[in-house]
mmCIF file of C-alpha atoms and ligand atoms in Angstrom:
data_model
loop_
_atom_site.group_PDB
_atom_site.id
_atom_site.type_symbol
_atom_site.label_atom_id
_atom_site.label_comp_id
_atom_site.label_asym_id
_atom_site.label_seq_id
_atom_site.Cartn_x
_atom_site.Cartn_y
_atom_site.Cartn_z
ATOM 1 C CA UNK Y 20 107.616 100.622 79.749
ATOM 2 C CA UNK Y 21 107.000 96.719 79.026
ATOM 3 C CA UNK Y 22 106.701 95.590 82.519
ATOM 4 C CA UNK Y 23 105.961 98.489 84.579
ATOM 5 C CA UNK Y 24 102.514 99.385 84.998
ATOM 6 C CA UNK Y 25 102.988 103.003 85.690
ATOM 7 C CA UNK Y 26 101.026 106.317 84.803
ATOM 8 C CA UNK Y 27 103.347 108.783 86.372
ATOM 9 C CA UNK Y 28 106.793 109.147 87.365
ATOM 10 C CA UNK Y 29 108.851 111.244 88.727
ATOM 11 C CA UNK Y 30 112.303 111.713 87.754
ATOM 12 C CA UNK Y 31 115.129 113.754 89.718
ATOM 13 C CA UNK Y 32 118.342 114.989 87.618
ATOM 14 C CA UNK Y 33 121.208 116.318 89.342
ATOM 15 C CA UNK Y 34 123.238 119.387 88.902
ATOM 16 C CA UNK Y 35 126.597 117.152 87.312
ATOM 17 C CA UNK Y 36 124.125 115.765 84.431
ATOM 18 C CA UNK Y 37 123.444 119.392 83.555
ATOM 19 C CA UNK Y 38 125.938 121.808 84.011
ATOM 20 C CA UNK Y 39 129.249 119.020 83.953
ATOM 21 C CA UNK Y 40 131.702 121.074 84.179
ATOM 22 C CA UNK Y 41 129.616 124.753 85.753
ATOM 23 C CA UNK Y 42 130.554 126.682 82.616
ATOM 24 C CA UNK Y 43 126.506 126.363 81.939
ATOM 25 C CA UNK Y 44 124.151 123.640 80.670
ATOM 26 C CA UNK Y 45 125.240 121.118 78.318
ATOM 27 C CA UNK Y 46 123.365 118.863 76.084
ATOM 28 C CA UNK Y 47 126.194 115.689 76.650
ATOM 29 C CA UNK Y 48 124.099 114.203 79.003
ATOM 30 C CA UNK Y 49 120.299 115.858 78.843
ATOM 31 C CA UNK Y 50 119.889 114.187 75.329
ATOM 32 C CA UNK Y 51 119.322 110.843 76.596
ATOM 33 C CA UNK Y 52 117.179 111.626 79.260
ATOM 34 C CA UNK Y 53 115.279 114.063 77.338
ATOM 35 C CA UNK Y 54 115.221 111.213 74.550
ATOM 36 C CA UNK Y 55 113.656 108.776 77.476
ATOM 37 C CA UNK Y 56 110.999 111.698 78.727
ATOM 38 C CA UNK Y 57 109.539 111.669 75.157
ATOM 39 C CA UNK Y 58 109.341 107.919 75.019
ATOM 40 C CA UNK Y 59 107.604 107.629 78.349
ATOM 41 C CA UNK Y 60 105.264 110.264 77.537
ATOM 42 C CA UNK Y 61 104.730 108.096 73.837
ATOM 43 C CA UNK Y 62 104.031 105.644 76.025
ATOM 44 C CA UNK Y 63 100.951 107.265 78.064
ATOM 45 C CA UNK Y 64 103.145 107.717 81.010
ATOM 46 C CA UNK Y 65 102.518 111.554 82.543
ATOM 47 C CA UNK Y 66 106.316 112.627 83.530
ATOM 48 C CA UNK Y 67 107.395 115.071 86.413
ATOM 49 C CA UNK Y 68 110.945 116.557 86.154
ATOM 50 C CA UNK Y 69 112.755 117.275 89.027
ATOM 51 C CA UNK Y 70 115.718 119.564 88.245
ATOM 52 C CA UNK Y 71 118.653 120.532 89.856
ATOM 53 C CA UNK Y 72 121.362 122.700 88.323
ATOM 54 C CA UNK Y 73 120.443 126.148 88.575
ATOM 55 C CA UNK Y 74 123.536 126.908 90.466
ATOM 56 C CA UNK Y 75 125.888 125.293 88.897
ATOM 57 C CA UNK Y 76 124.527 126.863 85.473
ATOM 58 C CA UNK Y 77 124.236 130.364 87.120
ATOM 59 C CA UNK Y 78 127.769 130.141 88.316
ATOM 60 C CA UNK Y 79 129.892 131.014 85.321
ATOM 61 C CA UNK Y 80 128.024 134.464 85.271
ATOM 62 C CA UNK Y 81 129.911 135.382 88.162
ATOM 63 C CA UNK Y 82 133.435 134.805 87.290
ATOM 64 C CA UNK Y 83 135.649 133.364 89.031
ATOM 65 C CA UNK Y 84 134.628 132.750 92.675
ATOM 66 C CA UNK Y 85 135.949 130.273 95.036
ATOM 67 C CA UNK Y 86 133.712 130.160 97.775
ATOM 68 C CA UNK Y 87 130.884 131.900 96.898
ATOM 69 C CA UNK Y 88 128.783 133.591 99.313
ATOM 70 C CA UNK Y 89 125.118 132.672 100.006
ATOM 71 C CA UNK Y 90 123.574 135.594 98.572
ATOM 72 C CA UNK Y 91 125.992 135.318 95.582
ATOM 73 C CA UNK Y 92 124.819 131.831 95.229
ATOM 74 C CA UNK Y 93 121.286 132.714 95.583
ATOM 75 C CA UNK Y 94 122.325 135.076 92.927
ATOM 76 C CA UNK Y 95 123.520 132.382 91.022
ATOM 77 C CA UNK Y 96 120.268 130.559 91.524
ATOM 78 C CA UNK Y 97 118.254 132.972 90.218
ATOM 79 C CA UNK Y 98 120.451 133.347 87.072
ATOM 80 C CA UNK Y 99 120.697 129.923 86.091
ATOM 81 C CA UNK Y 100 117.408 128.536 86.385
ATOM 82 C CA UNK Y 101 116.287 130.383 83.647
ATOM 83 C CA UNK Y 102 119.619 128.821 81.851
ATOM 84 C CA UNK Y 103 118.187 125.042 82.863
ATOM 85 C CA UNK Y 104 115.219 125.770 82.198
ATOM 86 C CA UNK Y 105 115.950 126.988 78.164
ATOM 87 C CA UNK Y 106 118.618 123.722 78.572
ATOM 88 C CA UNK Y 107 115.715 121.324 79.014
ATOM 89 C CA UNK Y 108 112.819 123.369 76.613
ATOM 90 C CA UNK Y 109 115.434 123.475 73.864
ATOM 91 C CA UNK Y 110 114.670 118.970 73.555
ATOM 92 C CA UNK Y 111 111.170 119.070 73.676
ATOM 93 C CA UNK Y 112 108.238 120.042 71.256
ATOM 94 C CA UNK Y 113 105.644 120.397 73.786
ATOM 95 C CA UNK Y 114 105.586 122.866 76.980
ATOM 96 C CA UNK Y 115 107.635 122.783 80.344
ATOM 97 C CA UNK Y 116 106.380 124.613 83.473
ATOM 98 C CA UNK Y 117 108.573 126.308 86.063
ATOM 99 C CA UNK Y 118 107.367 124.777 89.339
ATOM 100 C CA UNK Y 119 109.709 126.714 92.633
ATOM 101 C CA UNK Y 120 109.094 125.215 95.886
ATOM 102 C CA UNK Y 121 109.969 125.529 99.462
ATOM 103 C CA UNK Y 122 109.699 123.092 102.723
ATOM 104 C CA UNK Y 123 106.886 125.761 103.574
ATOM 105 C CA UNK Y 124 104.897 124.865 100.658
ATOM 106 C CA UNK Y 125 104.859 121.387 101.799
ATOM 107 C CA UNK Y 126 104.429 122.096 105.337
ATOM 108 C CA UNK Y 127 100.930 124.465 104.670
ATOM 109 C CA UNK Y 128 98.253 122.316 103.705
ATOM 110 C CA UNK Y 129 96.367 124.758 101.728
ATOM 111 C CA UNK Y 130 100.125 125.599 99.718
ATOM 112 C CA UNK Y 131 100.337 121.764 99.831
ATOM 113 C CA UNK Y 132 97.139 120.981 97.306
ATOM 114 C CA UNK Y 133 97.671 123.950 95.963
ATOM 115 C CA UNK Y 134 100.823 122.977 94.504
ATOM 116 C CA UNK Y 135 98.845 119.395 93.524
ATOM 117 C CA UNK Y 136 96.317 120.924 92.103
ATOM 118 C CA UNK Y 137 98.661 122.589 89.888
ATOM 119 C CA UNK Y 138 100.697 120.083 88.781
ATOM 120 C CA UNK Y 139 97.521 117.718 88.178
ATOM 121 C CA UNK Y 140 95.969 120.517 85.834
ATOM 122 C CA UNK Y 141 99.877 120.742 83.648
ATOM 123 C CA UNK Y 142 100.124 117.145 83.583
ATOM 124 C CA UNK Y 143 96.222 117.655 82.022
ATOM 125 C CA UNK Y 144 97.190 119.583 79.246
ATOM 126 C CA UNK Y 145 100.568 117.900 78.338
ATOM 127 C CA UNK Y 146 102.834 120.504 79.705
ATOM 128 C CA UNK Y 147 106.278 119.098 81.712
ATOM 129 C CA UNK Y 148 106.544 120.029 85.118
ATOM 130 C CA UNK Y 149 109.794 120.841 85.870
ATOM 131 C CA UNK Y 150 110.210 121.437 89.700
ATOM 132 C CA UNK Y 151 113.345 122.790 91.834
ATOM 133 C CA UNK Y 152 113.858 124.554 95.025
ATOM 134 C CA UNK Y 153 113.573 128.194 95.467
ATOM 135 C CA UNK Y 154 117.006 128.885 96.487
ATOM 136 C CA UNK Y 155 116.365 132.783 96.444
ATOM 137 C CA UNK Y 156 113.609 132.550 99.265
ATOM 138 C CA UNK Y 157 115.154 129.591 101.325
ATOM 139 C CA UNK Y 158 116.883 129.750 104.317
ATOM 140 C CA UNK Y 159 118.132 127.423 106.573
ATOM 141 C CA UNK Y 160 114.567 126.381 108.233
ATOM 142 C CA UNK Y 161 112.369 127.005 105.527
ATOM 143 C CA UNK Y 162 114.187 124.747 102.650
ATOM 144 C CA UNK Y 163 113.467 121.314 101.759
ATOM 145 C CA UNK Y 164 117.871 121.430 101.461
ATOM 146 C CA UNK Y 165 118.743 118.661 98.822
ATOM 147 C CA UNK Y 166 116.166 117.626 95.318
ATOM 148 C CA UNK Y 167 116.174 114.044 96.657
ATOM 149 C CA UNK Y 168 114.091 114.989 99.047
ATOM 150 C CA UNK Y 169 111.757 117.162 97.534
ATOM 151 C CA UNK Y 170 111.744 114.539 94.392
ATOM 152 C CA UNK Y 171 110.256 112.030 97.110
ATOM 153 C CA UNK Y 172 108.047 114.962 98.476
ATOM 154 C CA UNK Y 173 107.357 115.929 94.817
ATOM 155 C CA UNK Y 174 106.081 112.148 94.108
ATOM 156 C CA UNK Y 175 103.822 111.561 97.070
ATOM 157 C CA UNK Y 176 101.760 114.944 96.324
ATOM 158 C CA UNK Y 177 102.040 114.200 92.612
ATOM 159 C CA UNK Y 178 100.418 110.552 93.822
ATOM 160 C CA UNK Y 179 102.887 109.407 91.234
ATOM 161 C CA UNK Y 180 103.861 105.483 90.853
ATOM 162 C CA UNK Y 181 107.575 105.357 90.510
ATOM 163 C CA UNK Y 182 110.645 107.837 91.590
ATOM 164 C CA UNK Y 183 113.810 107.455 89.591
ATOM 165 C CA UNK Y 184 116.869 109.215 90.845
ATOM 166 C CA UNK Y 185 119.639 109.368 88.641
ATOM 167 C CA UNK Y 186 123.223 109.765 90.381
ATOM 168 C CA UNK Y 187 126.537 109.600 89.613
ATOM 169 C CA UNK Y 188 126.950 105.523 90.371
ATOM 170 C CA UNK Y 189 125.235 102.570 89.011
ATOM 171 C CA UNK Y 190 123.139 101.909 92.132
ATOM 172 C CA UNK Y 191 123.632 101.781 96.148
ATOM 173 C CA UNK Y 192 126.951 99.667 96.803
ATOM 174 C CA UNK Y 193 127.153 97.657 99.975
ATOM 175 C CA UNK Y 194 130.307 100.059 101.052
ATOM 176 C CA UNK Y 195 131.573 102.830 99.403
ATOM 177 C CA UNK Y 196 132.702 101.783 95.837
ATOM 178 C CA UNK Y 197 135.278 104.435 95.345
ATOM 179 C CA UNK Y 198 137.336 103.138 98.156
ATOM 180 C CA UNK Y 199 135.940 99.653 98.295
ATOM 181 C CA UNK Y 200 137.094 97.652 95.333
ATOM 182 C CA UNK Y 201 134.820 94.616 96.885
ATOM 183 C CA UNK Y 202 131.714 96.299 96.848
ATOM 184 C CA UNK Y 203 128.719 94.937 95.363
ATOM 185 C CA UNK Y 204 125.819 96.761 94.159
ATOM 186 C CA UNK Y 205 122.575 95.665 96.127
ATOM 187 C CA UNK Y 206 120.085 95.492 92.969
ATOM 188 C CA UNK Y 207 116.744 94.965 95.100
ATOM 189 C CA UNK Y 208 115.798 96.040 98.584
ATOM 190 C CA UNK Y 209 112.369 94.897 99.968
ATOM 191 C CA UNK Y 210 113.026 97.544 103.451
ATOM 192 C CA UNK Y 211 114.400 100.184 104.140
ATOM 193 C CA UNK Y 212 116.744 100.268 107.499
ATOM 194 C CA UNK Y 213 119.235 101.088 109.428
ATOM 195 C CA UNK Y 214 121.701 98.586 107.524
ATOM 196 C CA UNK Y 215 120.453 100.708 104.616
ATOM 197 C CA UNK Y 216 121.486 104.086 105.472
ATOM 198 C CA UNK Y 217 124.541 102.112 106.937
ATOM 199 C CA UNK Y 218 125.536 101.039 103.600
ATOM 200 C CA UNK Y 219 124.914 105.007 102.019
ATOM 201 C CA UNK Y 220 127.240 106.009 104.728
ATOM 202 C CA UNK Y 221 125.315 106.521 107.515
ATOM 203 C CA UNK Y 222 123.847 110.060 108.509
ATOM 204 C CA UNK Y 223 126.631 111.920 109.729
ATOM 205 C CA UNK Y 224 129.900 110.259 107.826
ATOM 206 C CA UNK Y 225 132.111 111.538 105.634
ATOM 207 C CA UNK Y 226 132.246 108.504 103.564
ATOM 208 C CA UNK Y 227 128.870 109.066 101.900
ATOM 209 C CA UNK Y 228 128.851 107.449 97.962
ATOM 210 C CA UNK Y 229 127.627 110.617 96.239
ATOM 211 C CA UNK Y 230 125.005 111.777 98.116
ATOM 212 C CA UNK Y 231 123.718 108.371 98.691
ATOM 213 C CA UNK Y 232 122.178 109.295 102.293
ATOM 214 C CA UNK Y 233 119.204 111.645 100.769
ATOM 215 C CA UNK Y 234 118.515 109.210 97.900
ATOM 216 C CA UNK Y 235 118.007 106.645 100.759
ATOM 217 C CA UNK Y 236 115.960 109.272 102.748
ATOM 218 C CA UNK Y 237 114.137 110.080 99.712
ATOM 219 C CA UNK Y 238 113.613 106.011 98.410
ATOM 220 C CA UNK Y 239 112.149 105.553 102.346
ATOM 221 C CA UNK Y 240 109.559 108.652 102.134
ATOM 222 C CA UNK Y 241 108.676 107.376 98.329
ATOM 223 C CA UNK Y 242 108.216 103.857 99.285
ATOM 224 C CA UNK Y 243 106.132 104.626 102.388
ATOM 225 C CA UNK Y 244 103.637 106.179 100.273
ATOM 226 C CA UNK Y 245 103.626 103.134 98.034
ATOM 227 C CA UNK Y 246 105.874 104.022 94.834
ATOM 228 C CA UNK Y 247 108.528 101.825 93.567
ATOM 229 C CA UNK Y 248 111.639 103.768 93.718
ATOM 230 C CA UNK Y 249 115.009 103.370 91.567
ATOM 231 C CA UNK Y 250 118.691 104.757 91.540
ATOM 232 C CA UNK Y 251 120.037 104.480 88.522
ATOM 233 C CA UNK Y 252 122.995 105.789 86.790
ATOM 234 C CA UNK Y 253 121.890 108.917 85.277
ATOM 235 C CA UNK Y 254 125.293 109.327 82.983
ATOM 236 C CA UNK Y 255 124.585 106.009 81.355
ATOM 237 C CA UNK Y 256 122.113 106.264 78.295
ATOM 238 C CA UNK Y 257 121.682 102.553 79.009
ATOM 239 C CA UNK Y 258 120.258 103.198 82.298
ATOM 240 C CA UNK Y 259 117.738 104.668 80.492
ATOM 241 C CA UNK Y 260 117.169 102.072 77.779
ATOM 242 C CA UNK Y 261 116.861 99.288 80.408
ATOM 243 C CA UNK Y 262 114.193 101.668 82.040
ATOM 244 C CA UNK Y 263 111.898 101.359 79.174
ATOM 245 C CA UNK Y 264 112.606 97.900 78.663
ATOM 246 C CA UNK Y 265 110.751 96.957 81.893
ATOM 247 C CA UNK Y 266 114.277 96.073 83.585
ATOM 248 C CA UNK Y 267 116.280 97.604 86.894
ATOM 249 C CA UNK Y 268 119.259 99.285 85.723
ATOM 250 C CA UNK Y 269 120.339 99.886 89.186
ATOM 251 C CA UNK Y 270 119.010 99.516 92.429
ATOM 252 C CA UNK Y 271 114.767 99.449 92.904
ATOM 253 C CA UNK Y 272 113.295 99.895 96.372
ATOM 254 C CA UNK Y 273 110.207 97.873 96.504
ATOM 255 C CA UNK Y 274 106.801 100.340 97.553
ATOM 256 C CA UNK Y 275 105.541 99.214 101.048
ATOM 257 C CA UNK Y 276 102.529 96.566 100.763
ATOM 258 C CA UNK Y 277 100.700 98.913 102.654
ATOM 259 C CA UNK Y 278 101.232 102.423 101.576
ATOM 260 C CA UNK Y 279 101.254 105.061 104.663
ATOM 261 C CA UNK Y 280 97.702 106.788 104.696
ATOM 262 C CA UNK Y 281 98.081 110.106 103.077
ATOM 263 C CA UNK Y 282 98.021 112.455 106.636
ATOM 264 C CA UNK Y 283 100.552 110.112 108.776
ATOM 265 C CA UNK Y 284 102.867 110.246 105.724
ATOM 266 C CA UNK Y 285 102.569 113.659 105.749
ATOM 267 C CA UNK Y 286 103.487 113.897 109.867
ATOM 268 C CA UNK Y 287 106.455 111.561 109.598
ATOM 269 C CA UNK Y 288 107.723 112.535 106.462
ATOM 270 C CA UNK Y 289 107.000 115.885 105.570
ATOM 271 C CA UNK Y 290 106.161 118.162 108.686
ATOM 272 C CA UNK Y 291 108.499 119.817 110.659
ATOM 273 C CA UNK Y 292 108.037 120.272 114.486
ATOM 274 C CA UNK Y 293 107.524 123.822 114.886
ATOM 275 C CA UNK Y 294 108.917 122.797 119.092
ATOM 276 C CA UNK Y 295 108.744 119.992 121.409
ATOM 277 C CA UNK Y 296 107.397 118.743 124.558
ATOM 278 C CA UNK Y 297 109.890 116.339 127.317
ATOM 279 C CA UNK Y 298 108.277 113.884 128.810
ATOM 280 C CA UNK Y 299 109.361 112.688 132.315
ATOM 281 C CA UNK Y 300 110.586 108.853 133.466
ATOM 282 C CA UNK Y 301 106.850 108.620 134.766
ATOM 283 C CA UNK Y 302 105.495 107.675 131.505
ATOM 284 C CA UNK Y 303 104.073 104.711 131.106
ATOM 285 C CA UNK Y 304 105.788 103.442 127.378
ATOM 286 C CA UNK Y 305 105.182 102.256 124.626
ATOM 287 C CA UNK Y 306 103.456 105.182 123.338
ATOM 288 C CA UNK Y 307 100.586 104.084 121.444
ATOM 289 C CA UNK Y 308 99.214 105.869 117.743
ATOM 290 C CA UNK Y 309 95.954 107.150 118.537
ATOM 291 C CA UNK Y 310 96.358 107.273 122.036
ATOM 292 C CA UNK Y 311 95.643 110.258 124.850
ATOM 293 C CA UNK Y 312 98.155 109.068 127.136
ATOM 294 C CA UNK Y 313 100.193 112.023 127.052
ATOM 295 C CA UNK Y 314 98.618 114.555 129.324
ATOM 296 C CA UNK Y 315 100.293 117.594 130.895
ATOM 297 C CA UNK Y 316 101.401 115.859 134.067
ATOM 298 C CA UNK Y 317 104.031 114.175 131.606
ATOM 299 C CA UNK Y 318 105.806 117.686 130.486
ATOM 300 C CA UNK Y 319 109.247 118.348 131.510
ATOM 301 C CA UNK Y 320 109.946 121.359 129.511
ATOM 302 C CA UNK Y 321 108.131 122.775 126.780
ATOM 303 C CA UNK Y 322 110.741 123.916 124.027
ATOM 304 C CA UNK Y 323 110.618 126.618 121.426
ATOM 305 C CA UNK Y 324 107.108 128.629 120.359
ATOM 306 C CA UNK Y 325 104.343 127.145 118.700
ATOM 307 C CA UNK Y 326 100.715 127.371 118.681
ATOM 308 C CA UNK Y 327 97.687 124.354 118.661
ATOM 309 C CA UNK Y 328 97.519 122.663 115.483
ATOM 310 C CA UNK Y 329 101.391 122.953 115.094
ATOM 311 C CA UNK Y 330 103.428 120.091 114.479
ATOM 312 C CA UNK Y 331 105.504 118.763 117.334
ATOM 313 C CA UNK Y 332 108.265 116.605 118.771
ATOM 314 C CA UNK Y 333 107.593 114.310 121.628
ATOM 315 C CA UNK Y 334 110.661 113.601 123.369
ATOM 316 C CA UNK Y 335 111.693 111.878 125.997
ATOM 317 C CA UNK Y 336 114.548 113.390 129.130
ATOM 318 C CA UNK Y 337 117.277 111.472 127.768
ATOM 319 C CA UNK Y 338 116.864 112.610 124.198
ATOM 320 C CA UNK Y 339 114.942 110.222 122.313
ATOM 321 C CA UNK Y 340 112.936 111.246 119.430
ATOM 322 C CA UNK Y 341 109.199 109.679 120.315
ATOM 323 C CA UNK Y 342 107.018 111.154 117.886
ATOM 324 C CA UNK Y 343 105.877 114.118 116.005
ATOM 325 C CA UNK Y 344 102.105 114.899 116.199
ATOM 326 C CA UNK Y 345 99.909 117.878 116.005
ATOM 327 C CA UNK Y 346 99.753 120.035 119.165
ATOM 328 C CA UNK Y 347 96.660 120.442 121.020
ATOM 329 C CA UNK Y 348 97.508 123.679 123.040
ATOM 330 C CA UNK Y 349 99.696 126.399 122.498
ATOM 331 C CA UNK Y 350 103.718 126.225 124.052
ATOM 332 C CA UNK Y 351 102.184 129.208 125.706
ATOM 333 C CA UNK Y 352 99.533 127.640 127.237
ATOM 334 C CA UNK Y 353 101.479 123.962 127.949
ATOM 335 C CA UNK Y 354 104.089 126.053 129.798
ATOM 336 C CA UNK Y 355 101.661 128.065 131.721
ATOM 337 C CA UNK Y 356 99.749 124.791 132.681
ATOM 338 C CA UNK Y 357 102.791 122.686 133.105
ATOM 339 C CA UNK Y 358 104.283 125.377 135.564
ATOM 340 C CA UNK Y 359 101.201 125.375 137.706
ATOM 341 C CA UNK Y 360 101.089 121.426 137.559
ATOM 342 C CA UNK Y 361 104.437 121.108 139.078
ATOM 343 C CA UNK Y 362 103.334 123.789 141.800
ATOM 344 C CA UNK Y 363 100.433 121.287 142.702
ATOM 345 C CA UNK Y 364 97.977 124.378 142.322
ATOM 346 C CA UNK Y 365 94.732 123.179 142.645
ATOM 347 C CA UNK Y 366 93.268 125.036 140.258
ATOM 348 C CA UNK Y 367 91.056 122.074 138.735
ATOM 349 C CA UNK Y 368 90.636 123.820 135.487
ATOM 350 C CA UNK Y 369 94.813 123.322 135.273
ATOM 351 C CA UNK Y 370 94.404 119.341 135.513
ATOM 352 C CA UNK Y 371 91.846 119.126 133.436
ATOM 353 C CA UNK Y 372 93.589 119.558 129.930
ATOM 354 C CA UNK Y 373 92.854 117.032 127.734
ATOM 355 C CA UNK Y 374 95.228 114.984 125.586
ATOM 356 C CA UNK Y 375 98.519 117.120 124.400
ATOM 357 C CA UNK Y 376 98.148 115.932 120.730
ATOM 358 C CA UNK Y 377 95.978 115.217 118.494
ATOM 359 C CA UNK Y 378 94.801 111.274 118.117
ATOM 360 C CA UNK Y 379 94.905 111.737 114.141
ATOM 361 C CA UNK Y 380 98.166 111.410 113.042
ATOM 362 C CA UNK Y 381 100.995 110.347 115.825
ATOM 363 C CA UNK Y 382 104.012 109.529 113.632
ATOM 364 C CA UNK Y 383 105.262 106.636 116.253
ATOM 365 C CA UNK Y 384 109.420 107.300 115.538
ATOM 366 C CA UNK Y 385 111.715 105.845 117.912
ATOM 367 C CA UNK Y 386 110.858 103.997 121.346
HETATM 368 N N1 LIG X 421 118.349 123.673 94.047
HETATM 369 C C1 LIG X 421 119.745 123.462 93.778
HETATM 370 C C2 LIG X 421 120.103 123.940 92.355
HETATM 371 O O1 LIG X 421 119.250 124.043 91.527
HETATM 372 C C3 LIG X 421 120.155 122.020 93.841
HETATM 373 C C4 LIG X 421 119.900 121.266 95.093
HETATM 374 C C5 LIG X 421 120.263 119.790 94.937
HETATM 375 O O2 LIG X 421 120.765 119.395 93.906
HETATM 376 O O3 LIG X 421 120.058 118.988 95.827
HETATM 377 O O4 LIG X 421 121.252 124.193 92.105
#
């Protein structure tokens, strides 16, 4: 690509560009992104597919269903990845891999580089990656949920330089564009905030523009770890032609000047908090990263099960989400101690705990 310095990309397709109409894959759209695959990787840059589709090309294997169960869709999962998979092979002269991934695979470190180590030794020998979820071992906590997300997730253990989402619009729109006819289309953003999400629709509104929300979510956990990200229209083959002509088709998200370090990207935008620990009025704010000011005198309540080394949410009484950072102790052991605290037993062993979290990684979230 003329102006972009980039050796790998990632690049997330979406169920609509592959099976249109979920009567299985068709080429109408693949063709011009499988035309711009080959011309990146004639270019020297190493590309990582991330596919949707597997549903929607496993679905018309099932006849006529109108709301499909989750097993059934599981079902149709498992049928039609090997559909979108033989969709995407069928363009290309060289091999593709089948990468299936989980939150959990993210979440375990040793699953984590396992999964890098295995995409770094494909991209070695010229073989396509071509990763999507594992919607027949998912449920509810263990899934990643939507491909933007793992695309991002995808990226930043890939350490690749660019994202490119393609979606159903030319970019992110100030307001929705389907209901908006005054809308503009925001070519560049330099941060990521909350007039961002604001403009995708905001987390919890209906009037989302296709699915904008994750592709913001996705853009923020990309940039953080320092690649430029891009929405483009993944219908248009010119989307794809302004791509390799160095321009922005659509909208570009410019990579933080200073990338998150690897481990506190990983705690604010990966990890899950296996529980979480309340904090009382007492506490003395802000809360600092790398800090041991959170001791067990601060615990309220101790929520859910998890043991020391476990990710967890710091939250304040009235519901604020402080931080997430690794546990030091048990829930076990914090509600054992935190019991015997409030009893003022004088066991000194009891006061003595150390700091509840680990000083490596506090992901500082909302204060
Ligand atoms: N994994 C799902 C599929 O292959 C798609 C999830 C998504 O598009 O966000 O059908």
């Amino acid at each position: 690509m003329k102006n972009h310095k980039w050796n790998r990309i990632v690049l997330k397709v979406g169920s609509a560009l592959i099976a249109p109409e979920r009567k299985g894959c068709s080429s109408r759209y693949l063709l011009h992104i499988a035309k711009f695959i080959l011309q990146c990787r004639d270019m020297g840059i190493e590309v990582i597919l991330v596919s949707s589709g597997s549903v929607a090309a496993g679905a018309h294997f099932f006849g006529e269903i109108e709301n499909p169960s989750l097993p059934i869709k599981k079902a149709m999962a498992a049928a039609g990845q090997n559909e979108m998979m033989a969709a995407w092979d069928r363009f290309f002269d060289f091999p593709s891999a089948q990468i299936l991934l989980t939150h959990g695979d993210f979440q375990d470190r040793e699953r984590y580089d396992s999964v890098r180590e295995t995409i770094f030794a494909l991209l070695e020998h010229g073989i396509l990656p071509v990763v999507n979820e594992n919607d027949v071992v998912t449920t509810d906590a263990l899934k990643v949920g939507d491909n933007d997300n793992l695309s991002a997730m995808v990226a930043a253990a890939a350490d690749a330089d660019a994202l490119i989402i393609c979606s159903d619009i030319d970019g992110l729109y100030n307001k929705n564009p389907h209901t908006n006819d005054d809308a503009v289309m925001i070519k560049n953003v330099s941060a990521i905030d909350q007039s961002i999400y604001d403009m995708a629709g905001g987390a919890h509104s209906s009037v989302g523009t296709g699915g904008m929300q994750t592709k913001i979510e996705a853009a923020e956990k990309a940039t953080s770890h320092g690649l430029t990200t891009y929405i483009i229209n993944g219908f248009k083959e010119s989307s794809f032609e302004q791509l390799i002509l160095g321009n922005n088709p659509g909208t570009v998200f410019a990579p933080y000047a200073k990338p998150m370090e690897e481990d506190l990207h990983w705690m604010t935008h990966t990890s899950r908090a296996q529980g979480e620990v309340v904090i009382g009025d007492g506490f003395e704010y802000p809360l600092h990263e790398n800090s041991d000011q959170l001791t067990s005198n601060e615990i309220v309540e101790v929520v859910g099960e998890f043991s020391a080394g476990d990710t967890i949410l710091i939250r304040s009484d009235d519901g604020k989400h402080l931080a997430k950072a690794e546990a030091n102790y048990s829930s076990c052991l914090l509600n054992f101690i935190s019991e015997h605290d409030n009893q003022d037993d004088e066991n000194e062993y009891l006061h003595q705990t150390g700091p509840l979290v680990s000083d490596k990684n506090i992901a500082i979230l909302d204060q």
